[in-house]
PDB file of C-alpha atoms in Angstrom:
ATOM      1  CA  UNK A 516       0.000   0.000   0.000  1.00 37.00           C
ATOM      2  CA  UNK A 517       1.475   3.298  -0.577  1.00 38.00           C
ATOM      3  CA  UNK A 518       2.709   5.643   1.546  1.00 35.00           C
ATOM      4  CA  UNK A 519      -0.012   9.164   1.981  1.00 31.00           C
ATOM      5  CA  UNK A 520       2.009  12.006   0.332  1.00 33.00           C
ATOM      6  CA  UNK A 521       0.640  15.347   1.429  1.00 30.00           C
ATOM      7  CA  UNK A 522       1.495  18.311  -0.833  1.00 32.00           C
ATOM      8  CA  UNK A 523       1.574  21.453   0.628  1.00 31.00           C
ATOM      9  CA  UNK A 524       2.092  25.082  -1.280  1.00 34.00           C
ATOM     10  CA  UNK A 525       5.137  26.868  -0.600  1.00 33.00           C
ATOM     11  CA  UNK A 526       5.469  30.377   1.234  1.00 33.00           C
ATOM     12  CA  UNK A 527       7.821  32.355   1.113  1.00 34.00           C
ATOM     13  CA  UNK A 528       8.201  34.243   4.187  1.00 34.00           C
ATOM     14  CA  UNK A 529      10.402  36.723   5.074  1.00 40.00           C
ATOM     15  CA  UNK A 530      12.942  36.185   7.592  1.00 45.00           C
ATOM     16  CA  UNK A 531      12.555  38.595  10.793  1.00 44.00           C
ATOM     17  CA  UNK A 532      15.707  39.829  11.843  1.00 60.00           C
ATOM     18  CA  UNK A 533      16.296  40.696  15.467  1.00 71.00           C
ATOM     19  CA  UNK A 534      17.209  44.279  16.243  1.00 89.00           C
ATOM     20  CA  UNK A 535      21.048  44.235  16.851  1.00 95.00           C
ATOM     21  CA  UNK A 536      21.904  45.757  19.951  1.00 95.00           C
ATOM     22  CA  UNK A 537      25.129  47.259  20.525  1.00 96.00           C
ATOM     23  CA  UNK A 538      26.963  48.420  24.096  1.00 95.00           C
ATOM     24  CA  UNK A 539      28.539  51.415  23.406  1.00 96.00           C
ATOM     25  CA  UNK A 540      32.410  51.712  25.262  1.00 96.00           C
ATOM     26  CA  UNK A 541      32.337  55.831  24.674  1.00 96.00           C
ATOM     27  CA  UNK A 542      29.859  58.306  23.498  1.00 96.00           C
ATOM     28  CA  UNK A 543      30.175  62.323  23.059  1.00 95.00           C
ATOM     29  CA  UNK A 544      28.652  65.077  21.044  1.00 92.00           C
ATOM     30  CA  UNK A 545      30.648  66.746  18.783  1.00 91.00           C
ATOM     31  CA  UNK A 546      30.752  69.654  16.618  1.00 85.00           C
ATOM     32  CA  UNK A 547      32.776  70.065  14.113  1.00 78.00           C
ATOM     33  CA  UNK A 548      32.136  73.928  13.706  1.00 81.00           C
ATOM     34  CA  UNK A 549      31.145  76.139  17.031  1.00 82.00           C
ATOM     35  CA  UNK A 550      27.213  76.389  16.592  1.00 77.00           C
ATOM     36  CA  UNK A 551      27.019  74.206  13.840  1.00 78.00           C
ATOM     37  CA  UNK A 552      25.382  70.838  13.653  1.00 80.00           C
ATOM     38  CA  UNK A 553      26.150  68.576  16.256  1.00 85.00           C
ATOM     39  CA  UNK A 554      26.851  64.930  15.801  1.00 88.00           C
ATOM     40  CA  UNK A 555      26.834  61.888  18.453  1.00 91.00           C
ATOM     41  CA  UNK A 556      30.392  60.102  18.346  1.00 95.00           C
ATOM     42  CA  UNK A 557      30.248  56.360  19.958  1.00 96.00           C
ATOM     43  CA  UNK A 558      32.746  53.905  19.772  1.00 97.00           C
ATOM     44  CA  UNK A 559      31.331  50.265  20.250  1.00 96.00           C
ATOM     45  CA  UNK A 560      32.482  48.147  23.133  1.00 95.00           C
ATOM     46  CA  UNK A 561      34.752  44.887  21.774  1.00 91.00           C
ATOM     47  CA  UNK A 562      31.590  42.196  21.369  1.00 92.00           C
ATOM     48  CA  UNK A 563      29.304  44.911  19.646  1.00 95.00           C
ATOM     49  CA  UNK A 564      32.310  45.826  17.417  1.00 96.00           C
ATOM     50  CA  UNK A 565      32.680  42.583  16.019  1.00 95.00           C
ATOM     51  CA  UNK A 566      28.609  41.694  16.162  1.00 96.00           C
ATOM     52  CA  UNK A 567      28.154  45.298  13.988  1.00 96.00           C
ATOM     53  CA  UNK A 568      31.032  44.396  11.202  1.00 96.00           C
ATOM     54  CA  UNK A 569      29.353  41.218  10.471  1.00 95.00           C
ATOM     55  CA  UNK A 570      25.856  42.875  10.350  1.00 95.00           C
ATOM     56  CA  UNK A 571      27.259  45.715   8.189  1.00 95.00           C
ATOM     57  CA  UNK A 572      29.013  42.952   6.092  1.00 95.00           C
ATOM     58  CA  UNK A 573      25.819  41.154   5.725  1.00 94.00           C
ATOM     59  CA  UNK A 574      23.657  44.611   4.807  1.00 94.00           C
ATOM     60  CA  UNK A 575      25.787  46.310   2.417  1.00 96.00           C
ATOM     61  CA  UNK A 576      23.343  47.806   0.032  1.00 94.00           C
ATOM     62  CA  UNK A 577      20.873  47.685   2.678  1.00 94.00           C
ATOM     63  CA  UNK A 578      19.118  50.608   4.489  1.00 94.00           C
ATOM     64  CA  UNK A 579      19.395  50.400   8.305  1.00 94.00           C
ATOM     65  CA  UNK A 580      18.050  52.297  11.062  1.00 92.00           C
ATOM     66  CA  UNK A 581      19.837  53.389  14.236  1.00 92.00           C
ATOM     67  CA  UNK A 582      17.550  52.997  17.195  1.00 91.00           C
ATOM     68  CA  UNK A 583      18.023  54.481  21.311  1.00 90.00           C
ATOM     69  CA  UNK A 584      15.258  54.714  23.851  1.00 84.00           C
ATOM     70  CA  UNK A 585      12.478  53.995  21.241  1.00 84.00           C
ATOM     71  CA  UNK A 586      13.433  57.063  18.790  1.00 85.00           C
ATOM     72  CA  UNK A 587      14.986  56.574  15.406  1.00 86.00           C
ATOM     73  CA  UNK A 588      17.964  58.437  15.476  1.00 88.00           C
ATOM     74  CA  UNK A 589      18.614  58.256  11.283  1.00 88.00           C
ATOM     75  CA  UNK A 590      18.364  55.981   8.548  1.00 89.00           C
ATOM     76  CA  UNK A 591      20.995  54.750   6.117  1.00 91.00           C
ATOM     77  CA  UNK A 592      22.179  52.989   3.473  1.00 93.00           C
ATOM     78  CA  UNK A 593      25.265  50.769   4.367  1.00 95.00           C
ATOM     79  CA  UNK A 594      27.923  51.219   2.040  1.00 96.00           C
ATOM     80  CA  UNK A 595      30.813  49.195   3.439  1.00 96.00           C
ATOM     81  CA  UNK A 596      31.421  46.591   6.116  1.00 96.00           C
ATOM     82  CA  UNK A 597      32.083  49.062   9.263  1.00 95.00           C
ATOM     83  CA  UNK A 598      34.870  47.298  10.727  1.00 96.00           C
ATOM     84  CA  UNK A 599      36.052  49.960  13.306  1.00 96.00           C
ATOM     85  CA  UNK A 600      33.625  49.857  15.975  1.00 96.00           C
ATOM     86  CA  UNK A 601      33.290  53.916  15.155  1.00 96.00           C
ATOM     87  CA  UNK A 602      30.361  55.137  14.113  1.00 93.00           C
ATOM     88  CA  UNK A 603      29.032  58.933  13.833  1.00 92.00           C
ATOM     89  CA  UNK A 604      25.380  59.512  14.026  1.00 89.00           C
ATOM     90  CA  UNK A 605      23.887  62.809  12.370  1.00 84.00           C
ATOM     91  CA  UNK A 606      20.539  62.714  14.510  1.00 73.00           C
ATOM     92  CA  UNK A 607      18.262  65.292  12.623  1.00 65.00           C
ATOM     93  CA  UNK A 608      19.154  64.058   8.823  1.00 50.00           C
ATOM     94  CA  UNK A 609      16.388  62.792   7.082  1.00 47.00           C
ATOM     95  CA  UNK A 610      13.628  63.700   9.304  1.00 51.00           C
ATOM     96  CA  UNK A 611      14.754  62.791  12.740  1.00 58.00           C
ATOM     97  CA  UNK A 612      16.278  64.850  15.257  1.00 69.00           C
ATOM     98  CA  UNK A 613      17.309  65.490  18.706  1.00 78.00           C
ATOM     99  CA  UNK A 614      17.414  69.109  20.262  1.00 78.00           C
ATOM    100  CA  UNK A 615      20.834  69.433  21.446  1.00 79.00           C
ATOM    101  CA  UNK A 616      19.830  68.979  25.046  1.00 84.00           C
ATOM    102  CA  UNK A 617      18.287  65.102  24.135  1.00 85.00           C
ATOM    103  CA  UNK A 618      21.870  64.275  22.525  1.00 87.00           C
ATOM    104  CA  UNK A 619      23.764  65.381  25.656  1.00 90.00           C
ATOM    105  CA  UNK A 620      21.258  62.893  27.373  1.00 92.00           C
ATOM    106  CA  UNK A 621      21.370  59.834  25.161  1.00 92.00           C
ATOM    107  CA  UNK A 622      25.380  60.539  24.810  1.00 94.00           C
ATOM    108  CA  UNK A 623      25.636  60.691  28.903  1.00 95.00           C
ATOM    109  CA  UNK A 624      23.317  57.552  28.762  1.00 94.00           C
ATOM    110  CA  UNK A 625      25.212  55.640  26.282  1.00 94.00           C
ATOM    111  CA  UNK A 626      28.695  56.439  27.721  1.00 92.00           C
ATOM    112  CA  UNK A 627      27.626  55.240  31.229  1.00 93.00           C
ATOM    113  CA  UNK A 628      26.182  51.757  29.998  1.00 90.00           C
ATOM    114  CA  UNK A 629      22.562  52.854  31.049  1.00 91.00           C
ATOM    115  CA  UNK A 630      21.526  52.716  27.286  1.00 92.00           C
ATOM    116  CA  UNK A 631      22.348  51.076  23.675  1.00 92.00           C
ATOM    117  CA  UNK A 632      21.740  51.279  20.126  1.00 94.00           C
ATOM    118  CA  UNK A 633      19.830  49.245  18.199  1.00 95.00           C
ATOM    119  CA  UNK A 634      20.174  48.694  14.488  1.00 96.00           C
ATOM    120  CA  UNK A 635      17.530  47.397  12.464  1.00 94.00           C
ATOM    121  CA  UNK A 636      16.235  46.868   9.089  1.00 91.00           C
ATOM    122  CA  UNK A 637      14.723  49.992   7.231  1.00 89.00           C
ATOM    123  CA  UNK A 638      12.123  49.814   4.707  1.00 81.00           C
ATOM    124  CA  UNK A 639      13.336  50.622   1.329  1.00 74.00           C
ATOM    125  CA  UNK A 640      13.037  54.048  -0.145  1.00 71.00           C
TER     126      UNK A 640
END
């Protein structure tokens, strides 16, 4: 007697891809001209580091978003494995933003351990 063979469609489903959380070893604001634009300077601890150069490796091409305490800090397209463990974050580019008071904050936050980034897919443009 043969064997019941139960065919069932295929679906494709897209694979959900945890936010990647980083611990941040340093944080500051900068700015690079007095009164100008300031920027949030973090340097990843040694696990993130490596953890962020094989997500960037995996996402070239990719738009990511940059994530701390539940607001999107920016959105961008990776162009190159980020090896480093430096990254400089531009909070207020492409429709986001901080008032410079909120990036003191999140830096202070970030620098002590009491925060972290996360990183996650974007939608495409």
């Amino acid at each position: 007697m043969p064997g019941l063979v139960l065919a069932l469609p295929f679906m494709a489903m897209a694979a959900h891809v945890a936010p990647l959380r980083l611990d941040i070893a340093r944080a500051a604001v900068v700015e690079d001209a007095p009164g100008g634009p300031a920027r949030l300077d973090v340097e990843l601890a040694s696990p993130s580091r490596d953890a962020f150069a094989q997500f960037t490796a995996a996402h070239v091409g990719k738009r990511v978003s940059f994530v701390a305490n539940g607001k999107a800090l920016t959105t961008v397209t990776v162009q190159e494995p980020i090896t480093t463990g430096k990254l400089s974050i531009s909070p207020g580019q492409g429709g986001y933003g901080l008032s410079d008071v909120e990036l003191k904050k999140l830096a202070d936050r970030l620098g002590s351990g009491k925060a972290t980034i996360e990183v996650i897919d974007a939608p495409a443009k």
